[in-house]
PDB file of C-alpha atoms in Angstrom:
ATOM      1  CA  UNK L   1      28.766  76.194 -54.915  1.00 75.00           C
ATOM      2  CA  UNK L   2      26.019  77.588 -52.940  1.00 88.00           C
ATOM      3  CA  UNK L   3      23.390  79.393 -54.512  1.00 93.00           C
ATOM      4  CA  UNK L   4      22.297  82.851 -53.001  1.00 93.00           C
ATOM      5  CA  UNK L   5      18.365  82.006 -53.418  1.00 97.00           C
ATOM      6  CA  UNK L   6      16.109  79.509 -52.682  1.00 98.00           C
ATOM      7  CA  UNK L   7      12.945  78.798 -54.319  1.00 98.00           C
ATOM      8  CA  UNK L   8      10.680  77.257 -51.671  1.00 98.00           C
ATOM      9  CA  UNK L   9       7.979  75.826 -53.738  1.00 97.00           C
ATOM     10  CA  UNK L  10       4.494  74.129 -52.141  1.00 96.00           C
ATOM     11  CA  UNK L  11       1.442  73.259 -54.007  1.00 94.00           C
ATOM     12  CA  UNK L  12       0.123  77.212 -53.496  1.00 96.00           C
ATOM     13  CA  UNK L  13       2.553  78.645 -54.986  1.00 97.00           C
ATOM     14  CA  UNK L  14       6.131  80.163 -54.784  1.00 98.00           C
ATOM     15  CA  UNK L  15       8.571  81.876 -52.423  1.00 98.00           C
ATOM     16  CA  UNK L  16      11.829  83.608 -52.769  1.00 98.00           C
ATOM     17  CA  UNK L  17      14.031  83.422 -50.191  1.00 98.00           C
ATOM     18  CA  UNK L  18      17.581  85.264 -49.850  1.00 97.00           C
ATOM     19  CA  UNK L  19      20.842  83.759 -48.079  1.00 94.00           C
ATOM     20  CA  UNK L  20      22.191  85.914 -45.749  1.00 92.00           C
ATOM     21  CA  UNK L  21      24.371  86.139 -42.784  1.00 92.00           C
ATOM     22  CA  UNK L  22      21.358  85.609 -40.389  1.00 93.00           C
ATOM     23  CA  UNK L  23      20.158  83.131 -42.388  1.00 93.00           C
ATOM     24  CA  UNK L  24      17.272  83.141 -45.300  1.00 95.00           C
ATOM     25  CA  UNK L  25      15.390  86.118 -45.807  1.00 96.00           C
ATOM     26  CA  UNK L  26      11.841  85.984 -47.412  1.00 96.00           C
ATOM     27  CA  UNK L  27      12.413  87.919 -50.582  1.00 96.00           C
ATOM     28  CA  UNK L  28       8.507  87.624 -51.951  1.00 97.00           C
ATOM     29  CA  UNK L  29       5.857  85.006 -52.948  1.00 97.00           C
ATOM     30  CA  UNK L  30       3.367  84.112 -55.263  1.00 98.00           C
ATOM     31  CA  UNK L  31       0.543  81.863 -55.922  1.00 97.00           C
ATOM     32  CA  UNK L  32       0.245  79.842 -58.941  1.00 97.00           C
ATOM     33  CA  UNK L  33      -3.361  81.266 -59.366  1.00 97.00           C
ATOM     34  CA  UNK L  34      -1.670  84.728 -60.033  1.00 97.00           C
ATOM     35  CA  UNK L  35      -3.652  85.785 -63.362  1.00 97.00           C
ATOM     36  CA  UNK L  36       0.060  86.972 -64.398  1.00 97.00           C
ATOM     37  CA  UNK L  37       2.492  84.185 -62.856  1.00 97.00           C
ATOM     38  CA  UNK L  38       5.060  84.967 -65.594  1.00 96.00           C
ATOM     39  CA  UNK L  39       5.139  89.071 -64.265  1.00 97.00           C
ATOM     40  CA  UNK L  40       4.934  88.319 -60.684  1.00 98.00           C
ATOM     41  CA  UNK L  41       7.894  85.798 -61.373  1.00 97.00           C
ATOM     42  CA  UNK L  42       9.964  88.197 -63.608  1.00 97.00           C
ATOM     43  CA  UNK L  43       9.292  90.693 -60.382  1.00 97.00           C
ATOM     44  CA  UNK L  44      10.859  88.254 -57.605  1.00 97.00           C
ATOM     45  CA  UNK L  45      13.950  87.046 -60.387  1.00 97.00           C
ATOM     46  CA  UNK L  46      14.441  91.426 -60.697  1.00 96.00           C
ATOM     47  CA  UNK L  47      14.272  91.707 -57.164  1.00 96.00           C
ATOM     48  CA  UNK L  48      16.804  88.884 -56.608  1.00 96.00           C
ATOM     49  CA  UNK L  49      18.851  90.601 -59.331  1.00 96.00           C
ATOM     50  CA  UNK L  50      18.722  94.218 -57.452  1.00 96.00           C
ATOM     51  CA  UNK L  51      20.280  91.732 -54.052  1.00 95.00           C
ATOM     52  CA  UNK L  52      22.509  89.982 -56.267  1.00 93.00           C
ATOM     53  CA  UNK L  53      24.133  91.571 -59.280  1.00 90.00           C
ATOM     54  CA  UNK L  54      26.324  89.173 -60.688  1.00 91.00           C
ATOM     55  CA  UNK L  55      23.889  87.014 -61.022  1.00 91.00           C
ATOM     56  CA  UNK L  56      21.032  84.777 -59.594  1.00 95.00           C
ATOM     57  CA  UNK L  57      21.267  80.996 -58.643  1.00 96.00           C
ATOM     58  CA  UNK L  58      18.509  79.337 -56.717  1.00 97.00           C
ATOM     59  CA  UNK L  59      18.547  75.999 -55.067  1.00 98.00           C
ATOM     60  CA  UNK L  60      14.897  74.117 -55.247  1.00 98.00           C
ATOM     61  CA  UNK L  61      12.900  73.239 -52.503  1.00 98.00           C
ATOM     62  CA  UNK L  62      10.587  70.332 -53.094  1.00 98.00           C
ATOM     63  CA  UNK L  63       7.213  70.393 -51.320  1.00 97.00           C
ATOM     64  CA  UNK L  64       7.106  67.743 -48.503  1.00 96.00           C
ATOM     65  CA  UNK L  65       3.761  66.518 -49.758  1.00 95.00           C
ATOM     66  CA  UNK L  66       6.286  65.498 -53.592  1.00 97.00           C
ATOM     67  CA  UNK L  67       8.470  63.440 -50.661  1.00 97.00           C
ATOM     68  CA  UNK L  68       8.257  60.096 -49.329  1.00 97.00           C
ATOM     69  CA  UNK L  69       9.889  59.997 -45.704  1.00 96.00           C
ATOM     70  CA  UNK L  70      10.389  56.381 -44.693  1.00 95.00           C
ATOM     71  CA  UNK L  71      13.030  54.613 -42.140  1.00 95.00           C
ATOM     72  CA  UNK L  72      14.643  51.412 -43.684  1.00 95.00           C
ATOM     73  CA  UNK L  73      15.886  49.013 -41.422  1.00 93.00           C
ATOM     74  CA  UNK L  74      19.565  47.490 -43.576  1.00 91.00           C
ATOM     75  CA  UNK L  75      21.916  45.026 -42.577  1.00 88.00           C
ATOM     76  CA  UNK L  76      24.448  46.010 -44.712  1.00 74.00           C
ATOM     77  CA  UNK L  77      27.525  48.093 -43.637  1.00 78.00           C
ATOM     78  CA  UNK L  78      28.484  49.898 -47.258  1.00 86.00           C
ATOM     79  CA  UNK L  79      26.913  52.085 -49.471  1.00 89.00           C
ATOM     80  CA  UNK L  80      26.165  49.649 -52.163  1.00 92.00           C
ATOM     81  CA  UNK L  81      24.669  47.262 -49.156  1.00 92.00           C
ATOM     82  CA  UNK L  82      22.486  49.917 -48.421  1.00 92.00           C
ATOM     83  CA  UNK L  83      21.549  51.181 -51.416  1.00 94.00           C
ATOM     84  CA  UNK L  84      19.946  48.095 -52.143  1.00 94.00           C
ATOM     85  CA  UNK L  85      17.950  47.223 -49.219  1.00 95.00           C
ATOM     86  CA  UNK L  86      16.997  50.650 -49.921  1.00 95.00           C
ATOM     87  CA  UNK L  87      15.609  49.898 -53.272  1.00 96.00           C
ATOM     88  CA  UNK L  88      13.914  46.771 -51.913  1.00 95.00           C
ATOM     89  CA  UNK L  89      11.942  48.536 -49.631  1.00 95.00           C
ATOM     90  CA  UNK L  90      10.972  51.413 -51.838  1.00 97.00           C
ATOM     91  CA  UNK L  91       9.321  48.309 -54.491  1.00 96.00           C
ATOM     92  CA  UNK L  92       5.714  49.328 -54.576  1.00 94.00           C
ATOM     93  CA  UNK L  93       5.532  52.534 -52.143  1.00 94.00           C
ATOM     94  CA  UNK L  94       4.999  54.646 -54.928  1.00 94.00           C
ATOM     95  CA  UNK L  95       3.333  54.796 -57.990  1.00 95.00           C
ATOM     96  CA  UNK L  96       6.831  54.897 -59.563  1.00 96.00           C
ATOM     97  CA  UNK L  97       9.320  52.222 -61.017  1.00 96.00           C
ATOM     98  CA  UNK L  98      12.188  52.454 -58.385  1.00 97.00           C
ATOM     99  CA  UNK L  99      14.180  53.188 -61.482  1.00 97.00           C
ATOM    100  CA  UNK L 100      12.253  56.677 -61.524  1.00 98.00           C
ATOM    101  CA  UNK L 101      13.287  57.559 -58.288  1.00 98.00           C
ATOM    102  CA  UNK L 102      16.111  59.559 -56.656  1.00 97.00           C
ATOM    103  CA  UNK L 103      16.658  59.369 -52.545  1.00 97.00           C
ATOM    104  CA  UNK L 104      19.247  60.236 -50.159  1.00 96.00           C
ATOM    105  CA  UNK L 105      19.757  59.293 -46.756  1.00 95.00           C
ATOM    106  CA  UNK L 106      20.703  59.910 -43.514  1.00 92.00           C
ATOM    107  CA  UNK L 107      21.606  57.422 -40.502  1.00 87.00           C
ATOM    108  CA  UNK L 108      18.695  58.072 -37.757  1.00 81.00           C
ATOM    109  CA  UNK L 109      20.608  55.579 -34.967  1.00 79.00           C
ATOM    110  CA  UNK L 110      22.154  52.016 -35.373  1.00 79.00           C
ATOM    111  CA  UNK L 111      20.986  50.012 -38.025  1.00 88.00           C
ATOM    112  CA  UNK L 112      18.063  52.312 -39.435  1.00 93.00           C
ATOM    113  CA  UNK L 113      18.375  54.669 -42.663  1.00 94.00           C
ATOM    114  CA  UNK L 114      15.785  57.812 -42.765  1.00 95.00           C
ATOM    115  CA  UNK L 115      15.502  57.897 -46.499  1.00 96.00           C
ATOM    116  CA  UNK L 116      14.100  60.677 -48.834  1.00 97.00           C
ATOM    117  CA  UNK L 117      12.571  59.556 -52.248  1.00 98.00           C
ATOM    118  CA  UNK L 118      11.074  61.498 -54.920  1.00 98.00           C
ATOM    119  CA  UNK L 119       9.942  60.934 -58.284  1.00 98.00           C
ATOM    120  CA  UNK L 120      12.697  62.257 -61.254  1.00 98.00           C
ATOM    121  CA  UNK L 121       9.385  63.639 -62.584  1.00 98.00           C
ATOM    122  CA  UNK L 122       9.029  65.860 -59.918  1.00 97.00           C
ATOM    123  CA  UNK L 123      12.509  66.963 -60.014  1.00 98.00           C
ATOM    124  CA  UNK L 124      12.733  67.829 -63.835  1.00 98.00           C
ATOM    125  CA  UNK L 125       9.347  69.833 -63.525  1.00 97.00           C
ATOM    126  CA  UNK L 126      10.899  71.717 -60.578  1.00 98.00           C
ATOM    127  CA  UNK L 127      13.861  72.560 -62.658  1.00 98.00           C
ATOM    128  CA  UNK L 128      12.066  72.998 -65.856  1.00 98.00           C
ATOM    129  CA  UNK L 129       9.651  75.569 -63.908  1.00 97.00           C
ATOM    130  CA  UNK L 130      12.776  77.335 -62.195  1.00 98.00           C
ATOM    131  CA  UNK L 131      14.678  77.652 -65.994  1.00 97.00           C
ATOM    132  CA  UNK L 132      12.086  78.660 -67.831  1.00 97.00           C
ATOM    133  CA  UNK L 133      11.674  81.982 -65.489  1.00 97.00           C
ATOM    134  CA  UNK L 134      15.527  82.395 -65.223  1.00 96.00           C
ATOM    135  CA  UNK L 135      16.452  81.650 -61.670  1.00 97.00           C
ATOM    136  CA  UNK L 136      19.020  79.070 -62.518  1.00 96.00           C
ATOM    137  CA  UNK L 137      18.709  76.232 -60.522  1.00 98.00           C
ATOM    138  CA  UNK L 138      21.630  74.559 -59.360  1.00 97.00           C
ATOM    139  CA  UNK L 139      20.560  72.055 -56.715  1.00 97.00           C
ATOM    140  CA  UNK L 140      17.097  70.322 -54.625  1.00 97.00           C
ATOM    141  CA  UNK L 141      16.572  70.355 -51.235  1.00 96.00           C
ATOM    142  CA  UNK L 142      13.634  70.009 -48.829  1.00 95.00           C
ATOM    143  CA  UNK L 143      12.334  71.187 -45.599  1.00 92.00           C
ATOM    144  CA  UNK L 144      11.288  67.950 -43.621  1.00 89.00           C
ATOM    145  CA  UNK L 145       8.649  68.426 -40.983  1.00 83.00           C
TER     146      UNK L 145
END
């Protein structure tokens, strides 16, 4: 399923974006120093609404500065090969227990992984955030650099 919205978050604040056929469409923003977040919030999930009757579902994206970017260099030929020298090289990179940690990957050329890590933390924040002002998220994503 692919959501309609995206809400590109950053550490400023927050910005609605719309799928369309050109692509996505900035719907509106605000800044988590709004005096009323909550109303300029419920604003952006009526506008989304007034786009999108049947309903409103949002895919996260997660700040780049919440991301570790890292090649890993693997040996390994199958996904549980790589998984693991992925989780070797991700021991002590972060303040977090690999264990906390969700990453996906993509192969850059030959034998090296570009991998994307980010705390669960993060995640369940972003989600939490996203659910408590009713713009049903359904999925993460991020904008690398």
């Amino acid at each position: 399923m692919k959501p309609s919205f995206a809400l590109n978050l950053t550490e400023e604040g927050v910005t609605l974006l719309h799928r369309t056929a050109r692509g996505w469409l900035d719907v509106g923003h605000t800044t988590f120093s709004n005096p009323d977040l909550p109303a300029a919030l419920d604003y952006l999930r009526s506008t989304a609404l007034g786009l999108a009757p049947k309903g409103v579902t949002t895919k996260l994206v997660i700040p780049n500065s919440q991301i570790l970017y890292l090649d890993v260099e693997v040996t390994g030929s199958d996904h549980a090969e790589k998984r693991q020298q992925i989780e070797a090289a991700l021991v002590g990179r972060t303040p977090y227990d690999v264990s906390d940690l969700v990453y996906d990957w993509s192969e850059k050329s030959g034998s090296t992984l570009h991998v994307a890590v980010v705390a669960k933390e993060t995640l369940a924040e972003a989600e939490a955030f996203a659910t408590e002002h009713r713009f049903n998220p359904i999925s993460f994503a991020a904008i690398p650099d």
